[in-house]
Short mmCIF file of C-alpha atoms in Angstrom, two decimals:
data_model
loop_
_atom_site.label_atom_id
_atom_site.label_comp_id
_atom_site.label_asym_id
_atom_site.label_seq_id
_atom_site.Cartn_x
_atom_site.Cartn_y
_atom_site.Cartn_z
CA MET P 59 -3.97 20.91 53.23
CA PHE P 60 -0.45 19.91 52.08
CA LYS P 61 -0.53 17.89 48.86
CA ARG P 62 2.49 15.97 47.55
CA VAL P 63 2.96 16.08 43.79
CA TYR P 64 6.11 14.69 42.17
CA PHE P 65 7.02 16.28 38.84
CA ASP P 66 10.79 15.62 38.86
CA ASN P 67 10.97 12.35 36.95
CA ALA P 68 13.71 13.63 34.64
CA ALA P 69 15.95 13.68 37.72
CA SER P 70 14.73 10.31 39.02
CA SER P 71 11.43 8.54 38.52
CA TYR P 72 8.92 8.23 41.36
CA PRO P 73 6.97 6.21 42.22
CA LYS P 74 8.35 2.95 40.87
CA PRO P 75 6.15 0.28 39.31
CA GLN P 76 5.09 -2.36 41.84
CA LYS P 77 6.83 -4.97 39.71
CA VAL P 78 10.14 -3.17 40.28
CA LEU P 79 9.62 -2.78 44.03
CA TYR P 80 8.76 -6.45 44.44
CA ALA P 81 11.76 -7.60 42.39
CA VAL P 82 14.19 -5.48 44.43
CA ARG P 83 12.58 -6.50 47.72
CA ASP P 84 12.71 -10.18 46.81
CA ILE P 85 16.37 -10.17 45.79
CA LEU P 86 17.36 -8.28 48.96
CA ASN P 87 15.48 -10.83 51.03
CA GLU P 88 16.62 -13.92 49.14
CA ASN P 89 20.11 -13.41 47.72
CA THR P 90 22.67 -10.67 48.29
CA SER P 91 25.66 -12.81 47.44
CA ASN P 92 28.34 -11.63 45.00
CA ALA P 93 27.30 -12.65 41.49
CA GLY P 94 29.97 -14.37 39.43
CA ARG P 95 32.64 -14.27 42.13
CA SER P 96 32.11 -17.58 43.93
CA GLY P 97 31.33 -21.12 42.86
CA HIS P 98 28.51 -21.76 45.33
CA TYR P 99 24.91 -22.04 44.26
CA MET P 100 23.78 -18.63 45.58
CA SER P 101 26.43 -16.75 43.62
CA GLU P 102 25.72 -18.77 40.50
CA LYS P 103 21.96 -18.26 40.86
CA LEU P 104 22.35 -14.49 41.17
CA ALA P 105 24.76 -14.43 38.22
CA ALA P 106 22.12 -16.23 36.15
CA LYS P 107 19.50 -13.62 37.12
CA ILE P 108 21.83 -10.81 36.09
CA TYR P 109 22.52 -12.56 32.80
CA ASP P 110 18.77 -12.74 32.23
CA VAL P 111 18.61 -8.96 32.63
CA ARG P 112 21.39 -8.60 30.05
CA LYS P 113 19.26 -10.60 27.65
CA LYS P 114 16.21 -8.42 28.36
CA ILE P 115 18.18 -5.23 27.71
CA ALA P 116 19.66 -6.71 24.54
CA ALA P 117 16.25 -7.75 23.22
CA PHE P 118 14.70 -4.39 24.15
CA PHE P 119 17.39 -2.41 22.29
CA GLY P 120 18.18 -4.78 19.44
CA THR P 121 21.62 -6.18 20.16
CA ASP P 122 23.39 -9.21 21.65
CA GLU P 123 23.57 -9.77 25.41
CA THR P 124 27.38 -10.03 25.29
CA LEU P 125 27.41 -6.40 24.14
CA VAL P 126 25.56 -5.04 27.18
CA VAL P 127 27.98 -3.64 29.78
CA PHE P 128 26.58 -2.77 33.21
CA THR P 129 27.63 0.53 34.76
CA GLN P 130 26.65 2.65 37.76
CA ASN P 131 24.54 5.05 35.69
CA ALA P 132 24.45 6.82 32.31
CA THR P 133 27.29 9.19 33.23
CA HIS P 134 29.52 6.20 34.00
CA ALA P 135 28.54 4.58 30.69
CA ILE P 136 29.31 7.76 28.73
CA ASN P 137 32.70 8.18 30.41
CA LEU P 138 33.51 4.52 29.77
CA LEU P 139 32.74 4.99 26.09
CA PHE P 140 34.61 8.27 25.62
CA PHE P 141 37.75 7.44 27.58
CA GLY P 142 37.84 3.88 26.26
CA LEU P 143 37.29 4.69 22.58
CA LEU P 144 38.78 8.10 21.81
CA LYS P 145 42.46 8.84 21.22
CA SER P 146 44.55 11.92 20.50
CA GLY P 147 43.76 13.24 17.03
CA ASP P 148 40.15 12.02 17.04
CA GLU P 149 37.25 14.40 16.50
CA VAL P 150 33.85 14.14 18.19
CA ILE P 151 30.66 15.91 17.13
CA ILE P 152 27.87 16.58 19.65
CA SER P 153 24.71 18.69 19.70
CA ASP P 154 24.09 21.99 21.46
CA LEU P 155 21.65 20.27 23.84
CA GLU P 156 24.04 17.89 25.57
CA HIS P 157 24.15 17.22 29.30
CA ASN P 158 27.36 17.94 31.20
CA ALA P 159 27.81 14.15 31.38
CA VAL P 160 28.76 14.48 27.71
CA LEU P 161 30.35 17.94 27.65
CA ARG P 162 32.65 17.62 30.67
CA PRO P 163 34.44 14.36 29.79
CA LEU P 164 34.95 15.62 26.25
CA THR P 165 36.29 18.90 27.62
CA ALA P 166 38.76 16.87 29.69
CA LEU P 167 39.69 14.78 26.64
CA GLN P 168 40.47 17.94 24.69
CA ARG P 169 43.50 18.27 26.95
CA GLN P 170 44.57 14.85 25.65
CA GLY P 171 44.32 15.84 22.00
CA VAL P 172 40.68 15.02 21.20
CA SER P 173 38.83 17.71 19.21
CA LEU P 174 35.23 18.66 20.00
CA LYS P 175 32.71 20.17 17.58
CA ILE P 176 29.15 21.22 18.43
CA PHE P 177 26.32 21.48 15.89
CA LYS P 178 23.24 23.66 16.17
CA THR P 179 19.97 21.77 16.59
CA GLY P 180 16.66 22.73 15.01
CA GLU P 181 15.22 22.44 11.52
CA ASN P 182 18.69 21.97 10.00
CA SER P 183 20.15 19.60 12.61
CA ILE P 184 21.19 16.96 10.10
CA LYS P 185 22.78 19.42 7.67
CA ASN P 186 24.52 21.28 10.49
CA CYS P 187 25.94 18.04 11.86
CA GLU P 188 27.13 16.69 8.52
CA GLU P 189 28.93 19.92 7.64
CA LEU P 190 31.24 19.43 10.63
CA ILE P 191 32.47 15.98 9.56
CA THR P 192 36.10 15.62 8.48
CA ASN P 193 38.37 12.65 7.90
CA LYS P 194 39.34 12.87 11.59
CA THR P 195 35.78 12.53 12.90
CA LYS P 196 35.48 9.30 14.87
CA LEU P 197 32.19 9.68 16.73
CA ILE P 198 28.90 11.56 16.56
CA PHE P 199 27.23 11.44 19.96
CA VAL P 200 23.88 13.06 20.79
CA THR P 201 21.21 13.06 23.43
CA GLY P 202 18.04 11.24 22.47
CA ALA P 203 16.02 13.97 24.16
CA SER P 204 17.09 17.14 25.95
CA ASN P 205 16.98 16.83 29.71
CA VAL P 206 16.01 20.53 29.84
CA THR P 207 13.27 20.99 27.23
CA GLY P 208 12.45 17.44 26.20
CA GLU P 209 13.29 18.24 22.57
CA VAL P 210 13.81 14.99 20.65
CA LEU P 211 16.72 14.77 18.23
CA PRO P 212 16.40 12.99 14.85
CA VAL P 213 18.45 10.00 15.93
CA PRO P 214 17.77 7.67 12.95
CA GLU P 215 18.63 10.40 10.45
CA LEU P 216 21.80 11.43 12.28
CA ALA P 217 22.80 7.77 12.57
CA ALA P 218 22.37 7.41 8.81
CA VAL P 219 24.73 10.35 8.28
CA ALA P 220 27.31 8.71 10.52
CA LYS P 221 26.99 5.40 8.71
CA LYS P 222 27.38 7.11 5.31
CA HIS P 223 30.69 8.58 6.44
CA GLY P 224 31.91 5.47 8.28
CA ILE P 225 31.72 7.14 11.69
CA TYR P 226 30.61 5.70 15.02
CA PHE P 227 27.25 6.97 16.30
CA GLY P 228 26.12 7.02 19.93
CA VAL P 229 23.09 8.12 21.94
CA ASP P 230 22.68 9.36 25.49
CA ALA P 231 19.29 7.78 26.18
CA ALA P 232 19.04 8.74 29.86
CA GLN P 233 15.85 10.73 29.21
CA SER P 234 14.43 8.78 26.30
CA ALA P 235 15.03 5.05 26.79
CA GLY P 236 11.68 3.39 27.35
CA VAL P 237 9.78 6.34 25.87
CA ILE P 238 11.33 6.38 22.41
CA SER P 239 12.03 3.04 20.74
CA TYR P 240 15.64 2.35 19.76
CA ASN P 241 16.96 -0.68 17.90
CA LEU P 242 20.72 -0.59 17.62
CA GLN P 243 20.86 -2.85 14.57
CA ASN P 244 17.97 -1.33 12.63
CA ASP P 245 18.71 2.29 13.58
CA ASN P 246 22.49 2.09 12.98
CA ILE P 247 23.26 3.07 16.58
CA ASP P 248 26.72 1.87 17.57
CA PHE P 249 26.49 2.84 21.25
CA LEU P 250 23.60 3.56 23.59
CA CYS P 251 24.11 4.78 27.15
CA ALA P 252 21.30 4.79 29.69
CA THR P 253 20.50 4.71 33.38
CA ALA P 254 17.96 2.55 35.17
CA HIS P 255 16.29 5.13 37.38
CA LYS P 256 14.89 7.75 34.98
CA SER P 257 12.72 6.99 31.96
CA LEU P 258 13.21 3.24 32.42
CA MET P 259 11.64 3.51 35.92
CA GLY P 260 14.14 1.29 37.74
CA ILE P 261 16.07 2.25 40.86
CA GLN P 262 19.29 4.21 41.32
CA GLY P 263 22.60 2.38 41.12
CA ALA P 264 22.65 0.78 37.67
CA GLY P 265 23.06 1.81 34.06
CA PHE P 266 24.52 0.30 30.94
CA LEU P 267 26.44 0.78 27.72
CA ALA P 268 24.92 -1.24 24.87
CA MET P 269 26.89 -1.75 21.65
CA LYS P 270 25.76 -2.77 18.18
CA ASN P 271 28.97 -4.66 17.48
CA ALA P 272 31.95 -5.81 19.53
CA THR P 273 34.18 -2.73 19.69
CA GLU P 274 37.59 -2.33 21.27
CA ILE P 275 36.94 -0.10 24.27
CA MET P 276 39.56 0.14 26.98
CA PRO P 277 38.32 -0.19 30.56
CA LEU P 278 37.63 2.87 32.66
CA ILE P 279 38.08 0.88 35.88
CA TYR P 280 40.61 -1.93 36.32
CA GLY P 281 40.31 -4.75 38.83
CA GLY P 282 38.58 -8.02 39.60
CA THR P 283 36.38 -9.54 36.91
CA GLY P 284 35.66 -12.97 38.40
CA PHE P 285 37.89 -14.77 35.89
CA GLU P 286 41.61 -14.88 34.95
CA SER P 287 42.43 -13.95 38.55
CA LEU P 288 46.09 -14.99 38.15
CA ASN P 289 46.58 -12.58 35.24
CA PRO P 290 47.93 -9.14 36.30
CA GLU P 291 46.62 -7.64 33.06
CA GLN P 292 42.98 -6.68 32.66
CA PRO P 293 41.16 -9.24 30.48
CA LEU P 294 39.32 -7.44 27.69
CA ILE P 295 36.61 -10.03 27.14
CA LEU P 296 33.16 -8.47 26.73
CA PRO P 297 31.21 -7.62 28.70
CA GLU P 298 32.83 -8.53 32.03
CA GLY P 299 36.21 -7.05 31.09
CA LEU P 300 34.60 -3.60 31.33
CA GLU P 301 32.77 -4.34 34.61
CA SER P 302 35.49 -4.59 37.26
CA GLY P 303 34.23 -4.66 40.82
CA THR P 304 31.00 -5.84 42.38
CA LEU P 305 27.88 -5.01 40.41
CA MET P 306 24.86 -3.34 42.01
CA SER P 307 22.78 -6.49 41.77
CA PRO P 308 19.51 -5.18 43.32
CA ALA P 309 19.45 -2.25 40.89
CA ILE P 310 20.16 -4.54 37.94
CA ILE P 311 17.39 -6.94 38.98
CA GLY P 312 15.07 -3.96 39.37
CA LEU P 313 16.00 -2.80 35.87
CA GLY P 314 14.99 -6.16 34.47
CA ALA P 315 11.59 -5.84 36.13
CA ALA P 316 11.25 -2.28 34.84
CA ILE P 317 11.90 -3.39 31.27
CA ASP P 318 9.25 -6.08 31.72
CA TYR P 319 6.81 -3.44 32.97
CA ILE P 320 7.49 -1.08 30.07
CA SER P 321 7.32 -3.90 27.52
CA GLU P 322 3.93 -4.95 28.85
CA ASN P 323 2.50 -1.41 29.06
CA LYS P 324 4.39 0.65 26.49
CA LYS P 325 1.38 1.86 24.50
CA SER P 326 -0.66 2.86 27.55
CA ILE P 327 2.36 4.58 29.14
CA TYR P 328 2.98 6.60 25.98
CA GLU P 329 -0.67 7.61 25.58
CA LYS P 330 -0.96 8.64 29.24
CA GLU P 331 2.20 10.74 29.15
CA LYS P 332 1.20 12.31 25.83
CA MET P 333 -2.21 13.24 27.23
CA LEU P 334 -0.72 14.75 30.39
CA TYR P 335 1.82 16.70 28.35
CA SER P 336 -0.81 18.19 26.05
CA TYR P 337 -3.01 19.07 29.01
CA VAL P 338 -0.32 20.85 31.01
CA TYR P 339 1.03 22.59 27.91
CA ASP P 340 -2.39 24.06 27.16
CA LYS P 341 -2.96 25.05 30.80
CA LEU P 342 0.38 26.83 31.06
CA SER P 343 -0.08 28.47 27.66
CA ALA P 344 -3.26 30.11 28.95
CA ASN P 345 -1.28 31.83 31.74
CA ASN P 346 0.10 35.11 30.39
CA LEU P 347 2.94 35.12 32.92
CA ILE P 348 4.36 31.78 31.76
CA ILE P 349 7.14 31.48 29.18
CA ILE P 350 7.33 27.95 27.75
CA TYR P 351 10.61 26.70 26.23
CA SER P 352 9.44 23.25 25.16
CA GLN P 353 7.72 22.28 21.93
CA LYS P 354 3.96 21.76 21.78
CA THR P 355 4.43 18.40 20.09
CA PHE P 356 5.00 15.60 22.61
CA GLY P 357 8.36 13.87 22.53
CA VAL P 358 9.20 12.90 26.10
CA PRO P 359 7.30 13.98 29.25
CA THR P 360 9.49 17.00 30.06
CA LEU P 361 8.42 20.64 29.81
CA SER P 362 10.39 23.71 30.85
CA PHE P 363 9.04 27.15 31.63
CA ASN P 364 9.64 30.36 33.52
CA VAL P 365 7.34 32.76 35.32
CA GLY P 366 8.22 36.02 33.62
CA ASN P 367 11.69 37.10 34.71
CA LYS P 368 11.45 35.48 38.15
CA ASN P 369 14.35 33.31 39.27
CA SER P 370 13.49 29.70 38.47
CA GLU P 371 14.88 28.34 41.74
CA ASN P 372 12.74 30.79 43.73
CA VAL P 373 9.65 29.65 41.81
CA CYS P 374 10.48 26.00 42.45
CA GLU P 375 11.08 26.72 46.14
CA TYR P 376 7.61 28.27 46.33
CA LEU P 377 6.11 25.24 44.59
CA SER P 378 8.00 22.89 46.92
CA ASN P 379 6.62 24.74 49.94
CA ASN P 380 3.21 23.88 48.53
CA GLY P 381 4.03 20.22 47.95
CA VAL P 382 4.99 20.26 44.26
CA CYS P 383 8.41 18.81 43.43
CA LEU P 384 10.16 19.96 40.26
CA ARG P 385 13.61 21.24 39.43
CA GLY P 386 14.72 24.80 38.84
CA GLY P 387 18.12 26.08 37.81
CA TYR P 388 20.45 24.74 35.16
CA HIS P 389 19.97 20.94 35.19
CA CYS P 390 23.68 20.17 34.61
CA ALA P 391 23.23 21.35 31.03
CA LEU P 392 25.33 24.41 30.17
CA LEU P 393 24.92 24.02 26.41
CA ALA P 394 21.13 23.83 26.51
CA HIS P 395 20.84 26.94 28.67
CA GLN P 396 23.23 28.84 26.42
CA LYS P 397 20.98 27.90 23.50
CA LEU P 398 17.83 29.00 25.36
CA GLY P 399 19.43 32.19 26.67
CA THR P 400 18.62 31.25 30.26
CA THR P 401 22.05 31.21 31.89
CA ASP P 402 21.01 34.04 34.24
CA GLN P 403 17.58 32.77 35.21
CA GLY P 404 17.59 29.03 34.65
CA VAL P 405 14.25 27.35 33.97
CA CYS P 406 11.63 25.42 35.91
CA ARG P 407 11.51 21.85 34.62
CA LEU P 408 8.32 19.83 34.90
CA SER P 409 8.72 16.12 34.17
CA PHE P 410 6.06 13.54 34.86
CA SER P 411 5.37 9.82 34.59
CA PRO P 412 2.34 7.63 33.87
CA PHE P 413 1.63 7.65 37.61
CA ASN P 414 0.73 11.35 37.56
CA ASN P 415 -2.81 12.56 36.89
CA ILE P 416 -4.92 15.52 35.79
CA SER P 417 -5.83 16.62 39.31
CA GLU P 418 -2.12 17.02 40.15
CA ILE P 419 -1.62 19.20 37.09
CA ASP P 420 -4.65 21.30 38.01
CA TYR P 421 -3.27 21.82 41.52
CA PHE P 422 0.15 22.75 40.13
CA CYS P 423 -1.28 25.20 37.59
CA ASP P 424 -3.49 26.79 40.22
CA LEU P 425 -0.38 27.61 42.26
CA LEU P 426 0.93 29.56 39.27
CA ARG P 427 -2.09 31.84 38.97
CA PRO P 428 -0.99 35.51 38.77
CA ASN P 429 -2.62 36.46 42.08
CA LYS P 430 -0.61 33.74 43.87
CA ILE P 431 2.84 34.31 42.42
CA SER P 432 2.95 38.07 41.95
CA ASN P 433 4.98 38.62 45.13
CA LEU P 434 7.68 36.00 44.49
#
């Protein structure tokens, strides 16, 4: 009998909380006007709902709602930050676990005179990072948790290093927002980039850049803002000056509902995911064919493995044919795979949510028994 098991939440969460589904359904049924663009009551009502979501995000991450800029996703937010903040002669320091959403824009900016340095993560992450700082370093930017292994970086400690040296500090929280608590003011985080549809359990189409303080960032996209329409120059008033074009209102409304859901259930979500992680880690560890790349200690609900020297995409295709959805290959993360030594094979990435259960893990692990996968 075909069983559907979804273990690809690091790519996009599924299923969504009922609260999120209802919020998106209701706004699609009730109001799909263009928020902040017209003076009629429907537009103004939707704009007020979106502003309420700004306030929820700001409260959740410890900043002011005027410093929350909506984007399409985390990649958009990261590009907005990098291209809007960095100039020729600036240096940026990142970790060796970064997603291509960080590496590729910085690689492009190197052609415009920005310098890129990469520190080695592990026991000496903080020391390794600090040793790279010079008087040209403008930004330290790291992932909150690796999208490949789930390894959690010491964000508060790295932020303290940045503050000591008078350097901006930013976090790619695509995999960790909602699982790990961040407070921009208390944790000295100047910039936090995230998407709605992964660990925050919203839907695809929205993300945000949250700032600790008002910072001069040039727009990535120029155009209509809903105000100063007779001015040919882009108004730089935060946050709307960085949000040209129509916002993805249903996704933003869904994000607000997702933050409500996480706020109401954060402890139980964490305990459930921690329990599932420990259970699957122990089950896979008992299989002599399995190589695990993730740490035993729970950080975020992501675990990567390989079946001996078998191609990870072939293993994931076999699992998919048996109803189990996870991601093989390279996960848009060149640096992480170089660090792991898996650029030839890739890895199988298992990532779950509080909606998964023990029986699904048992089914998945049974498919990886030696007698079932020996011929792959």
